Coordinates of C-alpha atoms in Angstrom, one line a residue:
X5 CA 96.8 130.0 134.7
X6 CA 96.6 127.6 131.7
X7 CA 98.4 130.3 129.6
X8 CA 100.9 130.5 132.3
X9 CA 101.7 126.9 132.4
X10 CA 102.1 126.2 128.9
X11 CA 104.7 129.2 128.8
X12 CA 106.9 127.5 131.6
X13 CA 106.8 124.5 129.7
X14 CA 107.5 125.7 126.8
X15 CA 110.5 127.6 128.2
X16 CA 111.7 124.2 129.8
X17 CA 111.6 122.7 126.4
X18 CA 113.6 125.5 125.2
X19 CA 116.3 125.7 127.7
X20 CA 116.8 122.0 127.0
X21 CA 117.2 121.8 123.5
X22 CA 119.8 124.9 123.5
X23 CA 121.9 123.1 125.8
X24 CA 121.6 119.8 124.2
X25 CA 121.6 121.0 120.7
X26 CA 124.6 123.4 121.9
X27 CA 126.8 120.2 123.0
X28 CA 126.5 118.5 119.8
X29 CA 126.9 121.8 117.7
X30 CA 130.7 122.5 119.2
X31 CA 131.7 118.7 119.3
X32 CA 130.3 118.7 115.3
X33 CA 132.3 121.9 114.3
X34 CA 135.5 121.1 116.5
X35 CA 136.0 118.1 114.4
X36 CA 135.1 120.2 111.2
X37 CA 138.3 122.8 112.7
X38 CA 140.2 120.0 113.4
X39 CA 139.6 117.6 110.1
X40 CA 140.3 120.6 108.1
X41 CA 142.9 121.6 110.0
X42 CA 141.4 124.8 110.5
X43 CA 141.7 127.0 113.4
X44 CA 138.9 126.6 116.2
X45 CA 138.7 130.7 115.9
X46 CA 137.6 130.4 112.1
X47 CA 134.8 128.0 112.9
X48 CA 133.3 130.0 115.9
X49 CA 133.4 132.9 113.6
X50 CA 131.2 131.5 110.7
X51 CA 130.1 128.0 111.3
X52 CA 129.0 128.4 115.0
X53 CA 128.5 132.4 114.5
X54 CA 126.2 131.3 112.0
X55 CA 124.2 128.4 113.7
X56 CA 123.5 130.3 117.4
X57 CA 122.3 133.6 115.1
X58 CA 119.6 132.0 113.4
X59 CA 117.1 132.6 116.2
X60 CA 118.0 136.6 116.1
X61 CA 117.7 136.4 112.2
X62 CA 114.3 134.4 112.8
X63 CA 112.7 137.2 114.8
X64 CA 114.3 140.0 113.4
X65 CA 113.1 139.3 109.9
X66 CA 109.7 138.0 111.2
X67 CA 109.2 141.2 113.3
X68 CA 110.3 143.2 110.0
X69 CA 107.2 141.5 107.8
X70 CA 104.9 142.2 110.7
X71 CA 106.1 146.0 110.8
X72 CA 107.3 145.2 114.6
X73 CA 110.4 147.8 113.5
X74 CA 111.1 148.5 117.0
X75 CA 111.7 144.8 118.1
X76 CA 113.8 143.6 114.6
X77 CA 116.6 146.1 116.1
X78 CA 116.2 146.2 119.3
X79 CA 116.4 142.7 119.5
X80 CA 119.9 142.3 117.4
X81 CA 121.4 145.4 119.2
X82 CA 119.9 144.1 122.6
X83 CA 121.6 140.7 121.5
X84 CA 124.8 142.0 120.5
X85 CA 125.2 143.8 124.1
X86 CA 124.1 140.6 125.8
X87 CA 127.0 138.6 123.8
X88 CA 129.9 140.9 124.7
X89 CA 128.8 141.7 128.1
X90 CA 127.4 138.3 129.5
X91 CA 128.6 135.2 126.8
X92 CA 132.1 136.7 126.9
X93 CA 131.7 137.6 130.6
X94 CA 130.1 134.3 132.0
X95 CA 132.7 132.0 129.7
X96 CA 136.0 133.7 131.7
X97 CA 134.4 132.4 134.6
X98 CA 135.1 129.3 133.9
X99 CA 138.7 130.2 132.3
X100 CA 140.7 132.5 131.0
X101 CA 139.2 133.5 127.4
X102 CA 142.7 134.0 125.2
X103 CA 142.6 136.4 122.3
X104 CA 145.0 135.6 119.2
X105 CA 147.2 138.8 118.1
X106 CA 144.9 138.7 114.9
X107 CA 141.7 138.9 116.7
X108 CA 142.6 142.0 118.1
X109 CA 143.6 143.8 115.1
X110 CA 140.9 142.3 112.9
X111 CA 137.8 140.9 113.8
X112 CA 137.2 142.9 117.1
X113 CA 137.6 146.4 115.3
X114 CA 135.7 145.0 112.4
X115 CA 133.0 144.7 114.7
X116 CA 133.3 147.9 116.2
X117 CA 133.3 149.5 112.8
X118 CA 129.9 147.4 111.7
X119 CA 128.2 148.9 115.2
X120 CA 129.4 152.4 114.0
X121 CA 128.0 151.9 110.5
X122 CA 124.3 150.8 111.7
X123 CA 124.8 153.8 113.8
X124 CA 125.7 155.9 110.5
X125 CA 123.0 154.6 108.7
X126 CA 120.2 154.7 111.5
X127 CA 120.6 158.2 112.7
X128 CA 120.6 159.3 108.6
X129 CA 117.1 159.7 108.2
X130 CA 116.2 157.3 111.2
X131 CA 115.5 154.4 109.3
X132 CA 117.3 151.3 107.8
X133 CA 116.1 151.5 104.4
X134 CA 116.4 148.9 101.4
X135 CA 119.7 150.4 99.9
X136 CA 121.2 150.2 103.3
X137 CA 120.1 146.5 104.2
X138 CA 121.9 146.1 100.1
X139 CA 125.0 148.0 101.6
X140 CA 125.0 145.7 105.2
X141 CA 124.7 142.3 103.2
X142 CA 127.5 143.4 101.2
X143 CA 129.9 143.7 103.7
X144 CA 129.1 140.5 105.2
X145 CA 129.5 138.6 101.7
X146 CA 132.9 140.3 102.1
X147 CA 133.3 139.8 105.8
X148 CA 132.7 135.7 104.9
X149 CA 135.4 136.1 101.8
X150 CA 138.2 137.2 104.7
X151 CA 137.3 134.7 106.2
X152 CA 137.2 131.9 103.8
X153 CA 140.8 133.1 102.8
X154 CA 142.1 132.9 106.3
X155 CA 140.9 129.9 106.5
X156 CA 142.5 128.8 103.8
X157 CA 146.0 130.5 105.1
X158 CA 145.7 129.3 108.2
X159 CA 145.8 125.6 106.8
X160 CA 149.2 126.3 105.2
X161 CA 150.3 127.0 108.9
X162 CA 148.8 123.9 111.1
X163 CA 150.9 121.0 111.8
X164 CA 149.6 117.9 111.0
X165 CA 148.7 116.5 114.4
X166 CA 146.8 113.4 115.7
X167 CA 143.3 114.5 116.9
X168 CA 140.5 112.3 118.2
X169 CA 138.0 113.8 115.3
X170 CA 134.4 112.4 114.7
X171 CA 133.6 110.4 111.5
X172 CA 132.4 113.0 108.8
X173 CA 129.0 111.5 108.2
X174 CA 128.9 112.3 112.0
X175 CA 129.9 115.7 112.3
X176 CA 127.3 116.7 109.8
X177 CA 124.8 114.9 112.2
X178 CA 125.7 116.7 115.1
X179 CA 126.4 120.2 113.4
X180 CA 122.8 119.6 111.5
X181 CA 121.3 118.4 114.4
X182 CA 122.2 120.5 116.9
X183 CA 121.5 124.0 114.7
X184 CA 118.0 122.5 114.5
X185 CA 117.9 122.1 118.2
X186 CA 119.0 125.5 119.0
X187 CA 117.2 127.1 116.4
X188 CA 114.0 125.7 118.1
X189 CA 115.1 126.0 121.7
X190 CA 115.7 129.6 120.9
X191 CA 112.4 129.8 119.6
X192 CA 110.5 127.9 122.4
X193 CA 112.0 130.1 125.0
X194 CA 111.5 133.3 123.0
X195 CA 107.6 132.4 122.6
X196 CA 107.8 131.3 126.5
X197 CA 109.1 134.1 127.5
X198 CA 107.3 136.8 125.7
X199 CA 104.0 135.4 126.8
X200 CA 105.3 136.2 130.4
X201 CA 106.2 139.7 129.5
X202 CA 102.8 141.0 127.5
X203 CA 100.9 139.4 130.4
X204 CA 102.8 141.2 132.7
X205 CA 102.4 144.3 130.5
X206 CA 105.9 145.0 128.8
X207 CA 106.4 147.7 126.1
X208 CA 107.6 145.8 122.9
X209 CA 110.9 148.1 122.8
X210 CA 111.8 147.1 126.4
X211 CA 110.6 143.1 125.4
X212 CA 113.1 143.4 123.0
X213 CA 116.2 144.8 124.6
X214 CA 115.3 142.2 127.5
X215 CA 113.2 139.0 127.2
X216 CA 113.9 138.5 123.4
X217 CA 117.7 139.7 123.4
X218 CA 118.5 137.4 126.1
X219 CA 116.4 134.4 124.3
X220 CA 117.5 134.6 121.0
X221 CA 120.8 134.8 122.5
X222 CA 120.6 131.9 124.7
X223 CA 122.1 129.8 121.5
X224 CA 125.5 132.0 121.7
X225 CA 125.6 131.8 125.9
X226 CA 125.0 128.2 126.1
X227 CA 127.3 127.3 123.1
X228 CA 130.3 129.4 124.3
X229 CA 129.6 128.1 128.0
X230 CA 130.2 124.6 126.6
X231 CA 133.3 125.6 124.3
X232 CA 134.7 127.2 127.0
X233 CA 134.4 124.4 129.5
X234 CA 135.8 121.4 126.6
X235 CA 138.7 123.6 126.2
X236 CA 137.8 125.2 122.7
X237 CA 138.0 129.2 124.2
X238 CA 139.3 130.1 120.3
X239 CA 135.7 128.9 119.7
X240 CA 134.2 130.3 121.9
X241 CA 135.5 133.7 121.6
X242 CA 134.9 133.4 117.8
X243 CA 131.3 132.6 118.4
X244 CA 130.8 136.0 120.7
X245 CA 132.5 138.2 117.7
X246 CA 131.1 136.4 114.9
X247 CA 127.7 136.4 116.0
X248 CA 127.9 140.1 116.9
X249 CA 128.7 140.6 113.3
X250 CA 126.5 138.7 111.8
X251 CA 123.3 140.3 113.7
X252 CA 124.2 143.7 112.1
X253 CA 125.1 142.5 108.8
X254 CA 123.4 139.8 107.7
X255 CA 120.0 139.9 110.4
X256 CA 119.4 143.4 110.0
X257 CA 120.6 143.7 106.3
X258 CA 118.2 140.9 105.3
X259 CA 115.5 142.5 107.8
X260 CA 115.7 146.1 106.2
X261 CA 116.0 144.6 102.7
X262 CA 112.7 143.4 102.8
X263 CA 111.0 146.1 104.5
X264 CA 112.6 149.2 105.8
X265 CA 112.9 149.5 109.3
X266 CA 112.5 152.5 111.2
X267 CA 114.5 153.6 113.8
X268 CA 113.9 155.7 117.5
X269 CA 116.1 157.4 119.6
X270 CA 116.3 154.8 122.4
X271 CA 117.8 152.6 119.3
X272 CA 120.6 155.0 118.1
X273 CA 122.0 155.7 122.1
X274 CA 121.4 151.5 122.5
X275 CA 124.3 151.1 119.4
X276 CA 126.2 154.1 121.1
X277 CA 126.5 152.4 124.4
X278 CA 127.3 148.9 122.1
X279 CA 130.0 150.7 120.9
X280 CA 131.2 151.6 123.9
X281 CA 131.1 148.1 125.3
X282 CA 132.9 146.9 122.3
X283 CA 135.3 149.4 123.0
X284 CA 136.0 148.4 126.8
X285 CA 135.6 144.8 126.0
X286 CA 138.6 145.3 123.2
X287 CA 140.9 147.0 126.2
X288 CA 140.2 143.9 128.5
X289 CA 141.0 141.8 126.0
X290 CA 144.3 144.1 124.7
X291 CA 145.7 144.3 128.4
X292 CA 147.2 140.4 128.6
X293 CA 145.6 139.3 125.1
X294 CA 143.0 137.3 127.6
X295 CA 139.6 138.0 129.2
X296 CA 140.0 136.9 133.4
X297 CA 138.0 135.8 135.8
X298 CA 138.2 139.7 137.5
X299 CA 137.6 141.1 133.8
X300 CA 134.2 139.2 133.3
X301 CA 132.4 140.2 137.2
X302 CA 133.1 144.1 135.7
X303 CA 131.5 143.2 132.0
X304 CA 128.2 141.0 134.1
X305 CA 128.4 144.4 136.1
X306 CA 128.3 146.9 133.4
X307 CA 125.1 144.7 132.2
X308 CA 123.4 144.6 135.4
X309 CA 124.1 148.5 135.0
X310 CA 122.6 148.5 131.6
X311 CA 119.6 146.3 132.3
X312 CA 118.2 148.3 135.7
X313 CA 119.2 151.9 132.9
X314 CA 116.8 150.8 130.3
X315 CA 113.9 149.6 133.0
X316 CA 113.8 152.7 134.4
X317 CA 114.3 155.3 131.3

């Protein structure tokens, strides 16, 4: 009962630092975008992107030293379905999620083709050895130089507008800040909610598709959630695609880089059925170049679909 107790506290703790740390994090990096004169869209898909990953890259490369093989990926592919299906989803609740011309041709594909890759590269052998966590980290060092260049392309293109911005001293406090917050929150509710599950008896593949993949990405809900609802959906559309990204290139590159992670057939038809949400997510969003309210009950369906599937297989 004591164990028990401590769990739900810790998860409290957790759920209120993530929403806290998540306020202060898209406030901070908003001003960043808008300081800069950088697009909202760039930000989500590097600053944020990077920020609400770090409790994926924390367990993933913790559960790679420990030789937990099965949780490092099943816990960044179970995130990555978890972002597209239910961040994306739950956020064009709230509004319509618009998706730049650009978006659609480049970063949504490039995250398609990062999926197929690990797929490539798992099923070879079925393991993610140290050459291909090399290969995975660099593409993302060349994923961030695209992005560093649009950035600095898109800048030429802004008008110079009045924006209510924060003080810089002050955006570094809240962007600082609120990663700490949400890399901790993440971790409270992770440790919370995994001592609920191997009390209750979970396998650790099944802990990581579920309690872990929706912990760890509690950072990316929660922040988009908030984006979405202040009016940044660039943001938080960014932070969905970015973050998938960055869990297959630079968590489980840096993961399988430092000890080679071995792979199981429930992990290669996971990525298959990623793919495949990737792939219906991308025609949702191609349709009106926006994710709707009706759009985001079928993606919260497909993962109620995909949840009761891997309970029961």
């Amino acid at each position: 009962m004591r164990e028990v107790m401590i769990a739900v506290v810790m998860l409290a703790a957790g759920f209120v630092l993530l929403i806290k740390g998540a306020d202060f994090f898209v406030e901070g990096s908003s001003s960043v975008a808008k300081m800069l004169r950088i697009p909202a869209m760039i930000i989500g898909l590097t600053i944020v992107a990077m920020g609400t990953s770090l409790p994926e890259c924390a367990v993933s490369v913790t559960a790679s030293l420990a030789g937990n093989n099965e949780l490092a990926v099943s816990n960044a592919v179970g995130s990555n379905i978890f972002n597209l299906m239910v961040v994306a989803g739950s956020c064009s609740l709230f509004m319509p999620l618009a998706i730049h011309q650009k978006t659609l041709k480049r970063e949504m594909p490039f995250s398609i083709l990062c999926a197929v890759l690990l797929l490539v590269m798992g099923y070879l052998g079925m393991s993610l050895g140290h050459g291909d966590g090399v290969v995975l980290m660099a593409v993302f060092i060349i994923y961030l130089i695209m992005m560093v260049r649009s950035a600095m392309h898109s800048r030429e293109e802004i008008e110079v507008e009045e924006y209510e911005i924060l003080p810089a001293w002050k955006c570094v406090l809240f962007i600082l800040g609120g990663g700490i917050a949400i890399k901790f929150g993440g971790d409270f509710v992770v440790e919370g909610a995994s001592s609920v599950a191997e009390m209750a008896g979970l396998s650790q593949n099944l802990i990581g598709l579920t309690i872990l993949a929706m912990g760890t990405s509690l950072p990316e809900l929660v922040t988009s959630i908030v984006a979405a609802r202040k009016g940044e959906v660039d943001m938080a559309m960014g932070n969905v695609i970015g973050s998938n990204i960055f869990n297959i290139l630079l968590v489980l590159g840096v993961a399988s880089a430092i000890s080679p992670i071995n792979f199981v057939m429930e992990n290669v038809i996971d990525i298959i059925l990623l793919i495949l949400m990737s792939l219906l997510a991308c025609y949702f969003a191609g349709t009106k170049r926006k994710l709707e309210r009706k759009e985001g009950i079928v993606m919260l369906s497909v993962y109620a679909a995909y949840m009761v599937y891997i309970c029961v297989r």
